[in-house]
Amino acid sequence: DADRKDFQRFMRSPNGRTLLQRRTFLPDLLDNHAPLKALPKGTVGRTYVDFMEREGLTAHGLVEESLAQRDAKEKFDDDLLWYDNRLRDTHDMYHILTGYGRDALGEDALLGYTHSQHGGFGIRFIAYMGNREIAKEAPKEARVKEVLAEGRRNGKLAKRIVEQDIEKLLDQPLEDVRERLNIQEPVLYKRAM
């Protein structure tokens, strides 16, 4: 139900129908590093490619991992599956745009952010349980519960990333995109780190 409701919300957005009709396969675009490296420093695309190379990641790697986890029933090429794939394919872009890192606390805060933008009990549960585990190891001064709450707040305040035309964002200055999408700085996360 959460997936269908989220997809319907996407389809009511200004870009939803256009993005669905185009069906751009983002991993091909995002793994083509040469044009992204040619962009000026500080642009979304250049920041993305620098992040992916520094972390040793590829967009296709995420695709391969998700396909290995899928049930046989999810092998149909329908609109909802395309949308679910788009959510998967934009995950690392969420890291770039929101400022949350790939460390455990950053991933947890990003789950809170994602839950606020898309809903779903599963994401909420994983974020909650992850936060509990992180809190067991982290010093109290890190205030990990507040970091997750900040991620949720930031997700509610911002425009939905999945509804953006990712191709058109790549050559734009990252700070301008964050401002336009009302993406708040993750202050408590940075302080905790």
PDB file of C-alpha atoms in Angstrom:
ATOM      1  CA  ASP A   1       0.000   0.000   0.000  1.00  0.00           C
ATOM      2  CA  ALA A   2       2.748   2.472   0.906  1.00  0.00           C
ATOM      3  CA  ASP A   3       4.500   1.884  -2.440  1.00  0.00           C
ATOM      4  CA  ARG A   4       1.299   2.410  -4.415  1.00  0.00           C
ATOM      5  CA  LYS A   5       0.362   5.572  -2.497  1.00  0.00           C
ATOM      6  CA  ASP A   6       3.871   6.950  -2.940  1.00  0.00           C
ATOM      7  CA  PHE A   7       3.784   6.155  -6.662  1.00  0.00           C
ATOM      8  CA  GLN A   8       0.391   7.854  -7.017  1.00  0.00           C
ATOM      9  CA  ARG A   9       1.798  10.934  -5.289  1.00  0.00           C
ATOM     10  CA  PHE A  10       4.733  10.848  -7.721  1.00  0.00           C
ATOM     11  CA  MET A  11       2.331  10.677 -10.665  1.00  0.00           C
ATOM     12  CA  ARG A  12       0.464  13.764  -9.391  1.00  0.00           C
ATOM     13  CA  SER A  13       3.716  15.742  -9.172  1.00  0.00           C
ATOM     14  CA  PRO A  14       4.651  18.228 -11.920  1.00  0.00           C
ATOM     15  CA  ASN A  15       7.419  15.959 -13.325  1.00  0.00           C
ATOM     16  CA  GLY A  16       6.002  12.509 -12.555  1.00  0.00           C
ATOM     17  CA  ARG A  17       4.266  11.644 -15.808  1.00  0.00           C
ATOM     18  CA  THR A  18       7.080  13.072 -17.938  1.00  0.00           C
ATOM     19  CA  LEU A  19       9.739  11.121 -16.028  1.00  0.00           C
ATOM     20  CA  LEU A  20       7.691   7.927 -16.297  1.00  0.00           C
ATOM     21  CA  GLN A  21       7.226   8.379 -20.061  1.00  0.00           C
ATOM     22  CA  ARG A  22      10.967   8.969 -20.564  1.00  0.00           C
ATOM     23  CA  ARG A  23      11.941   6.018 -18.331  1.00  0.00           C
ATOM     24  CA  THR A  24      15.562   7.110 -18.204  1.00  0.00           C
ATOM     25  CA  PHE A  25      17.710   4.345 -16.763  1.00  0.00           C
ATOM     26  CA  LEU A  26      19.677   6.429 -14.278  1.00  0.00           C
ATOM     27  CA  PRO A  27      22.530   3.938 -13.655  1.00  0.00           C
ATOM     28  CA  ASP A  28      23.691   4.298 -17.274  1.00  0.00           C
ATOM     29  CA  LEU A  29      23.698   8.075 -16.907  1.00  0.00           C
ATOM     30  CA  LEU A  30      25.274   8.126 -13.445  1.00  0.00           C
ATOM     31  CA  ASP A  31      27.983   5.546 -14.181  1.00  0.00           C
ATOM     32  CA  ASN A  32      29.181   7.507 -17.233  1.00  0.00           C
ATOM     33  CA  HIS A  33      31.833   9.336 -15.224  1.00  0.00           C
ATOM     34  CA  ALA A  34      33.713  11.223 -17.959  1.00  0.00           C
ATOM     35  CA  PRO A  35      31.013  13.873 -18.603  1.00  0.00           C
ATOM     36  CA  LEU A  36      30.352  14.220 -14.875  1.00  0.00           C
ATOM     37  CA  LYS A  37      34.064  14.725 -14.147  1.00  0.00           C
ATOM     38  CA  ALA A  38      34.134  17.461 -16.794  1.00  0.00           C
ATOM     39  CA  LEU A  39      31.561  19.486 -14.825  1.00  0.00           C
ATOM     40  CA  PRO A  40      32.832  22.267 -12.556  1.00  0.00           C
ATOM     41  CA  LYS A  41      33.587  21.468  -8.910  1.00  0.00           C
ATOM     42  CA  GLY A  42      30.584  22.133  -6.703  1.00  0.00           C
ATOM     43  CA  THR A  43      28.008  20.968  -9.237  1.00  0.00           C
ATOM     44  CA  VAL A  44      25.698  18.100  -8.373  1.00  0.00           C
ATOM     45  CA  GLY A  45      27.178  15.798 -11.023  1.00  0.00           C
ATOM     46  CA  ARG A  46      30.807  16.477 -10.139  1.00  0.00           C
ATOM     47  CA  THR A  47      30.097  16.056  -6.424  1.00  0.00           C
ATOM     48  CA  TYR A  48      28.257  12.815  -7.187  1.00  0.00           C
ATOM     49  CA  VAL A  49      31.057  11.283  -9.290  1.00  0.00           C
ATOM     50  CA  ASP A  50      33.705  12.323  -6.749  1.00  0.00           C
ATOM     51  CA  PHE A  51      31.636  10.689  -3.984  1.00  0.00           C
ATOM     52  CA  MET A  52      31.065   7.478  -5.949  1.00  0.00           C
ATOM     53  CA  GLU A  53      34.738   7.113  -6.868  1.00  0.00           C
ATOM     54  CA  ARG A  54      35.927   7.930  -3.340  1.00  0.00           C
ATOM     55  CA  GLU A  55      33.527   5.331  -1.901  1.00  0.00           C
ATOM     56  CA  GLY A  56      34.251   2.724  -4.608  1.00  0.00           C
ATOM     57  CA  LEU A  57      30.590   2.576  -5.643  1.00  0.00           C
ATOM     58  CA  THR A  58      28.715   2.277  -8.916  1.00  0.00           C
ATOM     59  CA  ALA A  59      25.052   2.807  -9.681  1.00  0.00           C
ATOM     60  CA  HIS A  60      24.999  -0.547 -11.496  1.00  0.00           C
ATOM     61  CA  GLY A  61      26.407  -2.212  -8.375  1.00  0.00           C
ATOM     62  CA  LEU A  62      23.308  -1.173  -6.462  1.00  0.00           C
ATOM     63  CA  VAL A  63      21.150  -2.538  -9.285  1.00  0.00           C
ATOM     64  CA  GLU A  64      22.939  -5.898  -9.198  1.00  0.00           C
ATOM     65  CA  GLU A  65      22.566  -6.151  -5.431  1.00  0.00           C
ATOM     66  CA  SER A  66      18.853  -5.348  -5.563  1.00  0.00           C
ATOM     67  CA  LEU A  67      18.212  -7.845  -8.370  1.00  0.00           C
ATOM     68  CA  ALA A  68      19.857 -10.569  -6.318  1.00  0.00           C
ATOM     69  CA  GLN A  69      17.385  -9.802  -3.504  1.00  0.00           C
ATOM     70  CA  ARG A  70      14.218  -9.663  -5.609  1.00  0.00           C
ATOM     71  CA  ASP A  71      11.421 -12.196  -5.642  1.00  0.00           C
ATOM     72  CA  ALA A  72      10.399 -13.849  -8.901  1.00  0.00           C
ATOM     73  CA  LYS A  73       7.097 -11.937  -8.782  1.00  0.00           C
ATOM     74  CA  GLU A  74       8.970  -8.632  -9.107  1.00  0.00           C
ATOM     75  CA  LYS A  75      10.383  -9.365 -12.546  1.00  0.00           C
ATOM     76  CA  PHE A  76       7.564  -7.626 -14.415  1.00  0.00           C
ATOM     77  CA  ASP A  77       8.289  -4.386 -16.246  1.00  0.00           C
ATOM     78  CA  ASP A  78       5.427  -2.283 -14.932  1.00  0.00           C
ATOM     79  CA  ASP A  79       5.204   1.335 -13.819  1.00  0.00           C
ATOM     80  CA  LEU A  80       5.386   0.604 -10.095  1.00  0.00           C
ATOM     81  CA  LEU A  81       8.533  -1.487 -10.546  1.00  0.00           C
ATOM     82  CA  TRP A  82      10.064   1.333 -12.614  1.00  0.00           C
ATOM     83  CA  TYR A  83       9.287   3.716  -9.747  1.00  0.00           C
ATOM     84  CA  ASP A  84      10.767   1.368  -7.139  1.00  0.00           C
ATOM     85  CA  ASN A  85      13.881   1.134  -9.294  1.00  0.00           C
ATOM     86  CA  ARG A  86      14.042   4.918  -9.504  1.00  0.00           C
ATOM     87  CA  LEU A  87      14.005   5.103  -5.706  1.00  0.00           C
ATOM     88  CA  ARG A  88      16.871   2.601  -5.629  1.00  0.00           C
ATOM     89  CA  ASP A  89      18.790   4.375  -8.386  1.00  0.00           C
ATOM     90  CA  THR A  90      18.603   7.768  -6.662  1.00  0.00           C
ATOM     91  CA  HIS A  91      19.797   6.496  -3.246  1.00  0.00           C
ATOM     92  CA  ASP A  92      23.360   7.764  -3.596  1.00  0.00           C
ATOM     93  CA  MET A  93      22.057  11.033  -5.049  1.00  0.00           C
ATOM     94  CA  TYR A  94      20.125  11.429  -1.787  1.00  0.00           C
ATOM     95  CA  HIS A  95      23.451  11.211   0.057  1.00  0.00           C
ATOM     96  CA  ILE A  96      24.891  13.996  -2.100  1.00  0.00           C
ATOM     97  CA  LEU A  97      21.892  16.290  -1.883  1.00  0.00           C
ATOM     98  CA  THR A  98      21.167  15.821   1.836  1.00  0.00           C
ATOM     99  CA  GLY A  99      24.739  15.759   3.148  1.00  0.00           C
ATOM    100  CA  TYR A 100      24.328  12.470   5.045  1.00  0.00           C
ATOM    101  CA  GLY A 101      27.343  10.163   4.786  1.00  0.00           C
ATOM    102  CA  ARG A 102      27.576   6.408   4.292  1.00  0.00           C
ATOM    103  CA  ASP A 103      28.529   5.744   7.905  1.00  0.00           C
ATOM    104  CA  ALA A 104      25.918   3.969  10.071  1.00  0.00           C
ATOM    105  CA  LEU A 105      24.529   7.186  11.542  1.00  0.00           C
ATOM    106  CA  GLY A 106      24.382   8.864   8.124  1.00  0.00           C
ATOM    107  CA  GLU A 107      22.554   5.905   6.593  1.00  0.00           C
ATOM    108  CA  ASP A 108      20.146   5.849   9.539  1.00  0.00           C
ATOM    109  CA  ALA A 109      19.410   9.577   9.306  1.00  0.00           C
ATOM    110  CA  LEU A 110      18.935   9.181   5.544  1.00  0.00           C
ATOM    111  CA  LEU A 111      16.401   6.420   6.218  1.00  0.00           C
ATOM    112  CA  GLY A 112      14.510   8.861   8.448  1.00  0.00           C
ATOM    113  CA  TYR A 113      14.685  11.457   5.679  1.00  0.00           C
ATOM    114  CA  THR A 114      13.516   8.903   3.104  1.00  0.00           C
ATOM    115  CA  HIS A 115      10.645   7.757   5.328  1.00  0.00           C
ATOM    116  CA  SER A 116       9.419  11.339   5.642  1.00  0.00           C
ATOM    117  CA  GLN A 117       9.444  11.711   1.868  1.00  0.00           C
ATOM    118  CA  HIS A 118       7.954   8.312   0.957  1.00  0.00           C
ATOM    119  CA  GLY A 119       6.372   6.627   3.966  1.00  0.00           C
ATOM    120  CA  GLY A 120       6.384   2.902   4.536  1.00  0.00           C
ATOM    121  CA  PHE A 121       6.438   0.990   7.774  1.00  0.00           C
ATOM    122  CA  GLY A 122       9.487  -1.054   6.723  1.00  0.00           C
ATOM    123  CA  ILE A 123      11.741   1.969   6.285  1.00  0.00           C
ATOM    124  CA  ARG A 124      10.504   3.460   9.534  1.00  0.00           C
ATOM    125  CA  PHE A 125      11.148   0.209  11.428  1.00  0.00           C
ATOM    126  CA  ILE A 126      14.663  -0.213  10.005  1.00  0.00           C
ATOM    127  CA  ALA A 127      15.515   3.401  10.869  1.00  0.00           C
ATOM    128  CA  TYR A 128      14.215   2.948  14.416  1.00  0.00           C
ATOM    129  CA  MET A 129      16.035  -0.341  15.017  1.00  0.00           C
ATOM    130  CA  GLY A 130      19.224   0.948  13.418  1.00  0.00           C
ATOM    131  CA  ASN A 131      19.100   4.004  15.624  1.00  0.00           C
ATOM    132  CA  ARG A 132      18.736   1.833  18.718  1.00  0.00           C
ATOM    133  CA  GLU A 133      21.797  -0.201  17.753  1.00  0.00           C
ATOM    134  CA  ILE A 134      23.880   2.888  16.987  1.00  0.00           C
ATOM    135  CA  ALA A 135      22.857   4.443  20.313  1.00  0.00           C
ATOM    136  CA  LYS A 136      24.288   1.413  22.149  1.00  0.00           C
ATOM    137  CA  GLU A 137      27.767   2.103  20.751  1.00  0.00           C
ATOM    138  CA  ALA A 138      27.834   5.882  20.309  1.00  0.00           C
ATOM    139  CA  PRO A 139      28.668   8.327  23.083  1.00  0.00           C
ATOM    140  CA  LYS A 140      25.629  10.058  24.583  1.00  0.00           C
ATOM    141  CA  GLU A 141      26.940  13.408  23.319  1.00  0.00           C
ATOM    142  CA  ALA A 142      26.298  12.202  19.763  1.00  0.00           C
ATOM    143  CA  ARG A 143      22.539  12.393  20.474  1.00  0.00           C
ATOM    144  CA  VAL A 144      21.783   9.797  17.829  1.00  0.00           C
ATOM    145  CA  LYS A 145      18.030   9.825  18.462  1.00  0.00           C
ATOM    146  CA  GLU A 146      17.998  13.546  17.747  1.00  0.00           C
ATOM    147  CA  VAL A 147      20.026  12.969  14.571  1.00  0.00           C
ATOM    148  CA  LEU A 148      17.330  10.588  13.296  1.00  0.00           C
ATOM    149  CA  ALA A 149      14.618  13.087  14.271  1.00  0.00           C
ATOM    150  CA  GLU A 150      16.507  15.794  12.378  1.00  0.00           C
ATOM    151  CA  GLY A 151      16.641  13.545   9.299  1.00  0.00           C
ATOM    152  CA  ARG A 152      12.895  13.053   9.490  1.00  0.00           C
ATOM    153  CA  ARG A 153      12.277  16.799   9.895  1.00  0.00           C
ATOM    154  CA  ASN A 154      14.568  17.647   7.008  1.00  0.00           C
ATOM    155  CA  GLY A 155      12.788  15.130   4.793  1.00  0.00           C
ATOM    156  CA  LYS A 156       9.394  16.646   5.596  1.00  0.00           C
ATOM    157  CA  LEU A 157      10.569  20.183   4.877  1.00  0.00           C
ATOM    158  CA  ALA A 158      12.217  19.434   1.538  1.00  0.00           C
ATOM    159  CA  LYS A 159      10.750  18.908  -1.877  1.00  0.00           C
ATOM    160  CA  ARG A 160      10.816  15.255  -2.863  1.00  0.00           C
ATOM    161  CA  ILE A 161      14.071  14.298  -4.546  1.00  0.00           C
ATOM    162  CA  VAL A 162      12.537  11.404  -6.492  1.00  0.00           C
ATOM    163  CA  GLU A 163      10.282  13.871  -8.322  1.00  0.00           C
ATOM    164  CA  GLN A 164      13.232  15.886  -9.645  1.00  0.00           C
ATOM    165  CA  ASP A 165      14.653  15.527 -13.126  1.00  0.00           C
ATOM    166  CA  ILE A 166      18.056  14.172 -12.076  1.00  0.00           C
ATOM    167  CA  GLU A 167      19.573  14.794 -15.530  1.00  0.00           C
ATOM    168  CA  LYS A 168      18.794  18.500 -15.261  1.00  0.00           C
ATOM    169  CA  LEU A 169      20.289  18.736 -11.770  1.00  0.00           C
ATOM    170  CA  LEU A 170      23.720  17.395 -12.693  1.00  0.00           C
ATOM    171  CA  ASP A 171      25.248  20.607 -14.086  1.00  0.00           C
ATOM    172  CA  GLN A 172      23.742  22.859 -11.423  1.00  0.00           C
ATOM    173  CA  PRO A 173      25.598  24.103  -8.328  1.00  0.00           C
ATOM    174  CA  LEU A 174      24.874  21.765  -5.413  1.00  0.00           C
ATOM    175  CA  GLU A 175      24.144  24.596  -2.989  1.00  0.00           C
ATOM    176  CA  ASP A 176      21.631  26.161  -5.398  1.00  0.00           C
ATOM    177  CA  VAL A 177      19.822  22.831  -5.782  1.00  0.00           C
ATOM    178  CA  ARG A 178      19.712  22.335  -2.017  1.00  0.00           C
ATOM    179  CA  GLU A 179      18.259  25.807  -1.583  1.00  0.00           C
ATOM    180  CA  ARG A 180      15.675  25.342  -4.336  1.00  0.00           C
ATOM    181  CA  LEU A 181      14.583  21.985  -2.889  1.00  0.00           C
ATOM    182  CA  ASN A 182      14.636  23.373   0.661  1.00  0.00           C
ATOM    183  CA  ILE A 183      17.112  20.719   1.817  1.00  0.00           C
ATOM    184  CA  GLN A 184      18.295  21.739   5.271  1.00  0.00           C
ATOM    185  CA  GLU A 185      21.840  21.246   6.500  1.00  0.00           C
ATOM    186  CA  PRO A 186      22.155  18.161   8.731  1.00  0.00           C
ATOM    187  CA  VAL A 187      23.511  20.128  11.684  1.00  0.00           C
ATOM    188  CA  LEU A 188      23.044  17.511  14.412  1.00  0.00           C
ATOM    189  CA  TYR A 189      24.468  14.775  12.196  1.00  0.00           C
ATOM    190  CA  LYS A 190      27.606  16.825  11.491  1.00  0.00           C
ATOM    191  CA  ARG A 191      27.959  17.651  15.162  1.00  0.00           C
ATOM    192  CA  ALA A 192      27.648  13.972  16.097  1.00  0.00           C
ATOM    193  CA  MET A 193      30.304  12.977  13.593  1.00  0.00           C
TER     194      MET A 193
END
